[in-house]
Coordinates of N, CA and C in Angstrom, one line a residue:
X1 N 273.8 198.9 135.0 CA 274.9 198.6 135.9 C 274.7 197.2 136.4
X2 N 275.5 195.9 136.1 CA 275.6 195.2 136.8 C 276.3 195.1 137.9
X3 N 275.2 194.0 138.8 CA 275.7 193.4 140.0 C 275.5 192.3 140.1
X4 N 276.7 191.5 141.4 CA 277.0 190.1 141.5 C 275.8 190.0 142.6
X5 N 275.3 188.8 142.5 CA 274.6 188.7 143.8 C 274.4 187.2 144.1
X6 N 274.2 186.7 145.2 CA 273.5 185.0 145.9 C 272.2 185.0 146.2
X7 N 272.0 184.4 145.9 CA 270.4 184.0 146.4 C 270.7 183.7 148.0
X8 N 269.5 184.5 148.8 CA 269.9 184.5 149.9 C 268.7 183.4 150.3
X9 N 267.2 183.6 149.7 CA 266.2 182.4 150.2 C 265.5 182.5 149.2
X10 N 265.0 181.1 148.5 CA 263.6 180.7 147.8 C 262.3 180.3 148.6
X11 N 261.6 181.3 148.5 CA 260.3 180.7 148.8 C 259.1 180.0 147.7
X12 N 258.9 178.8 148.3 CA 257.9 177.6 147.7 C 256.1 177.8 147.8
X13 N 255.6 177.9 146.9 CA 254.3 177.4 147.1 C 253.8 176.2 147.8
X14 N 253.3 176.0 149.4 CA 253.3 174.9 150.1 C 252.7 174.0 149.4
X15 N 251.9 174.3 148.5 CA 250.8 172.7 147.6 C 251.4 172.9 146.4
X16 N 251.8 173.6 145.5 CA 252.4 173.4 144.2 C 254.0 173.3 144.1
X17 N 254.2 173.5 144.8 CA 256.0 173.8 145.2 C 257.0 174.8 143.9
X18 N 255.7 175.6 143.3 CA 256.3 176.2 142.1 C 256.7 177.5 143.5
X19 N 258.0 178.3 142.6 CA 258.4 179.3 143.3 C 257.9 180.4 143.4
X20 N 258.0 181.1 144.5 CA 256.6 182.8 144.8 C 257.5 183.8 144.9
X21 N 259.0 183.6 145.2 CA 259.6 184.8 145.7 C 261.3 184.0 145.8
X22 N 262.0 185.1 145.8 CA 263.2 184.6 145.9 C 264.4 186.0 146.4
X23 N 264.9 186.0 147.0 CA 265.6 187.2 147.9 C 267.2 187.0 147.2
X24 N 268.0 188.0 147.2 CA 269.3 188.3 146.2 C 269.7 189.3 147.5
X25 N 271.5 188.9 147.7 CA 272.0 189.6 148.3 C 273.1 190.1 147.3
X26 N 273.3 191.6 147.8 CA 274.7 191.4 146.4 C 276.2 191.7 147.3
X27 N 276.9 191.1 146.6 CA 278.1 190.8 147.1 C 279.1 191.5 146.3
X28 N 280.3 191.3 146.9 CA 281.7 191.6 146.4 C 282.6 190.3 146.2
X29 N 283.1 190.6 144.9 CA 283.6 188.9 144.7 C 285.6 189.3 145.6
X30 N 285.5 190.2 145.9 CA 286.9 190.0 146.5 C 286.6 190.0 148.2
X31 N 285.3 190.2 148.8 CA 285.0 189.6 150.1 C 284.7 188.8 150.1
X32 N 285.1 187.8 151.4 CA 284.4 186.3 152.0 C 283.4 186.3 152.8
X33 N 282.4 185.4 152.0 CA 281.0 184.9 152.5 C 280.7 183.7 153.1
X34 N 280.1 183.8 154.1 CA 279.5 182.8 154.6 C 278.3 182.3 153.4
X35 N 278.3 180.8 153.1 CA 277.2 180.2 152.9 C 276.8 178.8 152.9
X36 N 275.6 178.0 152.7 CA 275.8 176.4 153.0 C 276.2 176.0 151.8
X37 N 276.9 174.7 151.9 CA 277.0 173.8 151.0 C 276.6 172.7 151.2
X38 N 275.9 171.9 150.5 CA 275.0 170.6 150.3 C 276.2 169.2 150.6
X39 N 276.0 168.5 151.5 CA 277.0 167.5 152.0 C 276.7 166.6 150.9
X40 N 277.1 165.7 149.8 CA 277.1 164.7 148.9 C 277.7 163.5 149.6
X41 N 276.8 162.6 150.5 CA 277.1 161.4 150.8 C 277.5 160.2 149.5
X42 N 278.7 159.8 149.2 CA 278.7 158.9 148.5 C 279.3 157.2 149.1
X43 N 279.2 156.5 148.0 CA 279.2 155.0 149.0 C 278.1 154.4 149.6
X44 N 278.4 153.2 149.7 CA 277.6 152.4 151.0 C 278.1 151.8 152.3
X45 N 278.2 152.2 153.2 CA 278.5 151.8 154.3 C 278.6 150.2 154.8
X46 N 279.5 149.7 155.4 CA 280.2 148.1 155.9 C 278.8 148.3 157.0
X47 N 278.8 149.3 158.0 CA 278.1 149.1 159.2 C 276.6 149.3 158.7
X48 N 276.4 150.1 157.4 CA 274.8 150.0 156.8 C 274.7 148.5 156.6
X49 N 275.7 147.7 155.8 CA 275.6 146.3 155.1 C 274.9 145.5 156.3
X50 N 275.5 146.0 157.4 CA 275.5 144.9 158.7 C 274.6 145.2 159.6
X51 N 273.4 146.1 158.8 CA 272.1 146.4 159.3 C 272.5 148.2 160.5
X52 N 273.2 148.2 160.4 CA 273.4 149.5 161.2 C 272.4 150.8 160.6
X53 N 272.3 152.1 161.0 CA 271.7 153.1 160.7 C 272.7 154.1 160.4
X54 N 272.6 154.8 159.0 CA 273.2 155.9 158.7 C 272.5 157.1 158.7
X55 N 273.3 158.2 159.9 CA 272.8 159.3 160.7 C 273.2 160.8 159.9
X56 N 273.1 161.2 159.0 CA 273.5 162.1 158.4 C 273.1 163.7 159.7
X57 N 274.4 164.1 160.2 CA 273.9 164.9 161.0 C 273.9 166.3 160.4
X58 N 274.9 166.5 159.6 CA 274.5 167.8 158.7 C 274.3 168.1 157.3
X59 N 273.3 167.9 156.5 CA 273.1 167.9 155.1 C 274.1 169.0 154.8
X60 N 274.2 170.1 155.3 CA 274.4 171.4 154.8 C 275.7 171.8 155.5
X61 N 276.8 172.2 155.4 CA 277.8 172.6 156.3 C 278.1 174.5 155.6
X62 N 278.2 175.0 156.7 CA 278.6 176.4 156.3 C 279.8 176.6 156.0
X63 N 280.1 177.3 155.2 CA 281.4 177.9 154.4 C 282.2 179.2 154.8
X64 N 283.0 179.6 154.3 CA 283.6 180.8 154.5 C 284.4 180.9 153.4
X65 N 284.6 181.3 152.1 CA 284.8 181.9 151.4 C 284.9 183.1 150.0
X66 N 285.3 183.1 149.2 CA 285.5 184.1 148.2 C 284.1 183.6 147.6
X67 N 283.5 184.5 146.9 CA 282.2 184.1 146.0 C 282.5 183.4 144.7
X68 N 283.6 183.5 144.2 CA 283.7 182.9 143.1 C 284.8 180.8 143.4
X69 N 285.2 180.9 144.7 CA 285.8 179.5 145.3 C 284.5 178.7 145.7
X70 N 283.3 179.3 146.1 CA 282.3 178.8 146.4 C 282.1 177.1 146.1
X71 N 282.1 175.8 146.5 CA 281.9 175.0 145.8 C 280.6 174.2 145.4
X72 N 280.4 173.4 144.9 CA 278.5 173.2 144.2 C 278.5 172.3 145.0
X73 N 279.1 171.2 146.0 CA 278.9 170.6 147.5 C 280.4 170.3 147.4
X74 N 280.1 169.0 149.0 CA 281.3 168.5 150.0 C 280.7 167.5 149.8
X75 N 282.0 166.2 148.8 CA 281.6 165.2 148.9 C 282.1 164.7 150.4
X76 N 281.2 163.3 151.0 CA 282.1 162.5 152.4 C 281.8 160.8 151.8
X77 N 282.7 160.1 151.7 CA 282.0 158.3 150.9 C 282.3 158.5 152.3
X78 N 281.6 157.3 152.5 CA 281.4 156.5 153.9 C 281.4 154.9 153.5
X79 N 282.2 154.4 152.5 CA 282.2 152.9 152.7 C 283.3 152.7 153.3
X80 N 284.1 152.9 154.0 CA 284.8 152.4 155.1 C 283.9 152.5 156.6
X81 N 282.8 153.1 156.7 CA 282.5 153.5 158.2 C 281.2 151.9 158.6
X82 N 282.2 151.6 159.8 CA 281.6 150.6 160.5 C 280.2 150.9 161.6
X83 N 279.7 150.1 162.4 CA 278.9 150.8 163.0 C 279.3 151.1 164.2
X84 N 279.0 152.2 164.8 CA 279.9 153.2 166.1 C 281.1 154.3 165.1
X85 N 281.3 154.2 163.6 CA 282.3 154.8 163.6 C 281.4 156.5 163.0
X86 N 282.5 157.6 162.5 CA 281.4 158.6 162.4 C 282.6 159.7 161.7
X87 N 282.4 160.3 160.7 CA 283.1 161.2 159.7 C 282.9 162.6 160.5
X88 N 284.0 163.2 160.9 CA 284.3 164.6 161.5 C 284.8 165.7 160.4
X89 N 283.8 166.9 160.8 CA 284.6 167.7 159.7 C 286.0 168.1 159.5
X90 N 286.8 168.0 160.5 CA 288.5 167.9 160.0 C 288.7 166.9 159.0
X91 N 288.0 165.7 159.0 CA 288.1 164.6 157.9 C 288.1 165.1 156.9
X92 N 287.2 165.9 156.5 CA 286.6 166.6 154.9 C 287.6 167.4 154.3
X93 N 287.4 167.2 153.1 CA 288.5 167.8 152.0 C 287.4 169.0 151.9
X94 N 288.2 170.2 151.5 CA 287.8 171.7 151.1 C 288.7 172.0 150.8
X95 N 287.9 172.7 149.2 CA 289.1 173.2 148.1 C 289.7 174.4 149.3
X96 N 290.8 174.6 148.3 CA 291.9 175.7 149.0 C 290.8 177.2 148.9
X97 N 290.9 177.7 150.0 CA 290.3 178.7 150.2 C 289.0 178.7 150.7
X98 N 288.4 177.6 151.3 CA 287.1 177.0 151.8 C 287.6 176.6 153.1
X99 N 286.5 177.8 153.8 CA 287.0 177.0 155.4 C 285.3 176.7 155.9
X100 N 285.3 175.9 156.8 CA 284.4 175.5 157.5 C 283.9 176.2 158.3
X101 N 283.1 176.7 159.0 CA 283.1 177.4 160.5 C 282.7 176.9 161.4
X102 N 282.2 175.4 161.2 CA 281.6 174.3 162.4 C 283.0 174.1 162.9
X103 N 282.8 173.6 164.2 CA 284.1 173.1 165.1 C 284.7 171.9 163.9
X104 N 286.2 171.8 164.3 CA 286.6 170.5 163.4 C 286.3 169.0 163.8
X105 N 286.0 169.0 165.4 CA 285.3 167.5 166.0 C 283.8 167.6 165.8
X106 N 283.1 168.4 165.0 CA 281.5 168.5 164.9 C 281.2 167.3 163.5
X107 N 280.9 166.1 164.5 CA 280.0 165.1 163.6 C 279.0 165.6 162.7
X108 N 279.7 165.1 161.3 CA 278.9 164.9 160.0 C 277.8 164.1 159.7
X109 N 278.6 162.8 159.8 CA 278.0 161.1 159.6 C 278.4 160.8 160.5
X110 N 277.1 159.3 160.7 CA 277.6 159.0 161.6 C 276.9 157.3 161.5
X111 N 277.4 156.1 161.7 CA 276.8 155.2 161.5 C 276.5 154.5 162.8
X112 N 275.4 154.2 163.1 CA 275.0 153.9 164.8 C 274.5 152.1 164.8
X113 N 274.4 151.5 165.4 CA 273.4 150.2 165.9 C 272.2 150.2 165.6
X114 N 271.4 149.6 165.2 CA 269.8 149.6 165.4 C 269.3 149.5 166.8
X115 N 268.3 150.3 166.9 CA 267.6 150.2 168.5 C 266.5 149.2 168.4
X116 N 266.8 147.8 169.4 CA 265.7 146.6 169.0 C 265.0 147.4 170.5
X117 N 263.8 147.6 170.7 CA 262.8 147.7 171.3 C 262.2 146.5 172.0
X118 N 262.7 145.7 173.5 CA 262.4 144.7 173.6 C 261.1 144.7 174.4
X119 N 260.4 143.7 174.4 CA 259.0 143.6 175.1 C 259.5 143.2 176.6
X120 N 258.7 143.4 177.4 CA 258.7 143.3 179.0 C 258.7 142.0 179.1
X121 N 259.4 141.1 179.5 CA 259.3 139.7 180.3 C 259.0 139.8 181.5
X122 N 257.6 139.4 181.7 CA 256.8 138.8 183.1 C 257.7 138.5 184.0
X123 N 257.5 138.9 185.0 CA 257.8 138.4 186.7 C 257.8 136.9 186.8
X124 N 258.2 135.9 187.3 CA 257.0 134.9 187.7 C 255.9 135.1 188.7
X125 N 255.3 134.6 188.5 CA 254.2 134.6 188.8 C 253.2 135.5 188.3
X126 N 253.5 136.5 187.2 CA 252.6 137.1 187.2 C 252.1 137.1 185.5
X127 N 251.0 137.1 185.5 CA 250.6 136.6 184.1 C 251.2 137.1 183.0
X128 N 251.4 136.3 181.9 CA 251.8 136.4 180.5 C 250.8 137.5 179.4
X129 N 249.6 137.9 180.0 CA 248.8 138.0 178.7 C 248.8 139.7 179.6
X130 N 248.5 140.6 179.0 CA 248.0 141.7 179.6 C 246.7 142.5 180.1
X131 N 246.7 143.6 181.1 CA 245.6 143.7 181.5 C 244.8 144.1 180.7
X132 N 243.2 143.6 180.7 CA 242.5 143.7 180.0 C 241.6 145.4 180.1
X133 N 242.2 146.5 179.7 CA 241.4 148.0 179.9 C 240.1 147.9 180.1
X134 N 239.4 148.5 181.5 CA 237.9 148.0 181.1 C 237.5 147.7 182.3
X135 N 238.3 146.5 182.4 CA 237.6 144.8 183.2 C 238.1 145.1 184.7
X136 N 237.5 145.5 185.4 CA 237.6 145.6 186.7 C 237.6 144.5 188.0
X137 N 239.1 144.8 188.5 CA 239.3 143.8 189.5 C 238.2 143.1 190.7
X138 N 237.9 141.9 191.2 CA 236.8 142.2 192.3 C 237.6 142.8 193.2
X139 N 238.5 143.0 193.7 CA 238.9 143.8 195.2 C 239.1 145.2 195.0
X140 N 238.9 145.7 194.1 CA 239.1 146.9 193.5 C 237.3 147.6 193.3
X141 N 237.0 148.8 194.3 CA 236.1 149.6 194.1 C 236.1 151.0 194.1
X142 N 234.9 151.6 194.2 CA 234.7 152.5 194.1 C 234.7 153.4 195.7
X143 N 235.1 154.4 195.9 CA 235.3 155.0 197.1 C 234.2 154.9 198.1
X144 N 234.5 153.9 199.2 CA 233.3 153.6 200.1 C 233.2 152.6 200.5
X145 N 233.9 151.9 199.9 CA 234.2 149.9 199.8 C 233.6 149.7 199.2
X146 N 232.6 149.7 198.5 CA 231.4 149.2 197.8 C 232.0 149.1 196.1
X147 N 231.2 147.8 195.4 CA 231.7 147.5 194.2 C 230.7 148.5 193.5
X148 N 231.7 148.9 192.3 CA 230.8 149.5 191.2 C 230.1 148.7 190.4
X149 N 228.5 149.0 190.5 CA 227.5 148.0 189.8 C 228.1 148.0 188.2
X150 N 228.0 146.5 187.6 CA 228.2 146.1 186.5 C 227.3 147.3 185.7
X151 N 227.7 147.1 183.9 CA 226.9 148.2 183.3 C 225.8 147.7 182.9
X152 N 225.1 146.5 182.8 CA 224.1 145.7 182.3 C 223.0 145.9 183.8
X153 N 223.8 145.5 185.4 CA 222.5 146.0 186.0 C 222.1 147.6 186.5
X154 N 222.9 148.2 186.1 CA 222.8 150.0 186.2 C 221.3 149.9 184.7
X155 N 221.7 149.7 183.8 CA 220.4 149.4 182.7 C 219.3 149.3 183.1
X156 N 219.7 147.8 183.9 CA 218.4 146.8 184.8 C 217.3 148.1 185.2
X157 N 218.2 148.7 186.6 CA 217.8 149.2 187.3 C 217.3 150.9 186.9
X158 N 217.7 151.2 185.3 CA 216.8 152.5 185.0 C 215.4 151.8 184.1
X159 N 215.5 150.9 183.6 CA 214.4 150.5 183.1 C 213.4 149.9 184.0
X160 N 213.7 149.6 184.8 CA 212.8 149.2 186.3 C 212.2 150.7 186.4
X161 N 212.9 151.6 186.5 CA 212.4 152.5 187.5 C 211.2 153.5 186.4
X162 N 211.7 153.4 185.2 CA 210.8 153.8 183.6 C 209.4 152.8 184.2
X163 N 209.5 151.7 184.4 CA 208.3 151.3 184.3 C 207.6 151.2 185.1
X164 N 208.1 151.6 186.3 CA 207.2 152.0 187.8 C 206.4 153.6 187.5
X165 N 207.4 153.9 186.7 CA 206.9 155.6 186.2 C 205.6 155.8 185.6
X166 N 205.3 155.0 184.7 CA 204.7 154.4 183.3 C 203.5 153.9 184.3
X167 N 203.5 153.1 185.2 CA 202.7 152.1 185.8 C 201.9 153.7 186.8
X168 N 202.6 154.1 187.1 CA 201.6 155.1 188.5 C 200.9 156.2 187.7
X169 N 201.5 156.4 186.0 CA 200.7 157.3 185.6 C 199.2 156.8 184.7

């Protein structure tokens, strides 16, 4: 007896990526199914050319149809999209009998600005170069008022005390 069925999940071998398992739902080809389809970005973007970033927000969009209308993806070109501009799923073509189930304003693509990360410009007056981790202020101590002894005479003063040791024995 045959039956129709979808692949419901492939499981991968994490280090060989050969396949271990794979799950089958079986269907009816005169019910409608939910399933993803693979978004096929084509083109090159005006706002990529002009250094912008292309945001692909959903590889995969879910379906709603017949098993046999199913399609093998959704193409979107994006060489018209500027930067700030952004492909909505109402935009997208779907064969007759293919509905979407994301909202129709739910951003696909989307082409954004580059984020320049600018460095801190100094106060005046206050130094250009940064604080040195470590190097400890003189007005700056240790609880008591008292300055924290440098680490060269904390040394000084255990090798002193080694050799008074040394000396009485």
């Amino acid at each position: 007896m045959e039956k129709t069925v979808v692949i419901k999940e492939i499981q991968h071998d994490p280090i060989t990526d050969a396949v271990e398992h794979i799950d089958f739902n079986i269907i009816s080809l005169t019910e409608k199914i939910k399933v993803n389809v693979p978004l096929h970005v084509t083109g090159e973007s005006i706002g990529v050319k002009e250094d912008g970033v292309l945001d692909v927000v959903h590889h995969e969009i879910e379906v709603e149809c017949l098993p046999t209308d199913i399609p093998e993806r959704i193409p979107v070109d994006i060489t018209s999209l500027k930067i700030g501009d952004s492909v909505h799923i109402k935009e997208l073509s779907f064969p007759s009998g293919v509905t979407p189930t994301l909202e129709e304003n739910e951003v696909v693509v989307a082409v954004h600005a580059p984020r320049v990360e600018e460095e801190p410009v100094p106060a005046e007056g206050e130094a250009a170069e940064p604080e040195v981790v470590g190097k400890e202020k003189k007005e700056e101590g240790v609880e008591g008022g008292e300055a924290a002894p440098p680490a060269q005479e904390a040394k000084k003063e255990k090798s002193a005390d080694k050799d008074q040791k040394e000396k009485k024995e």
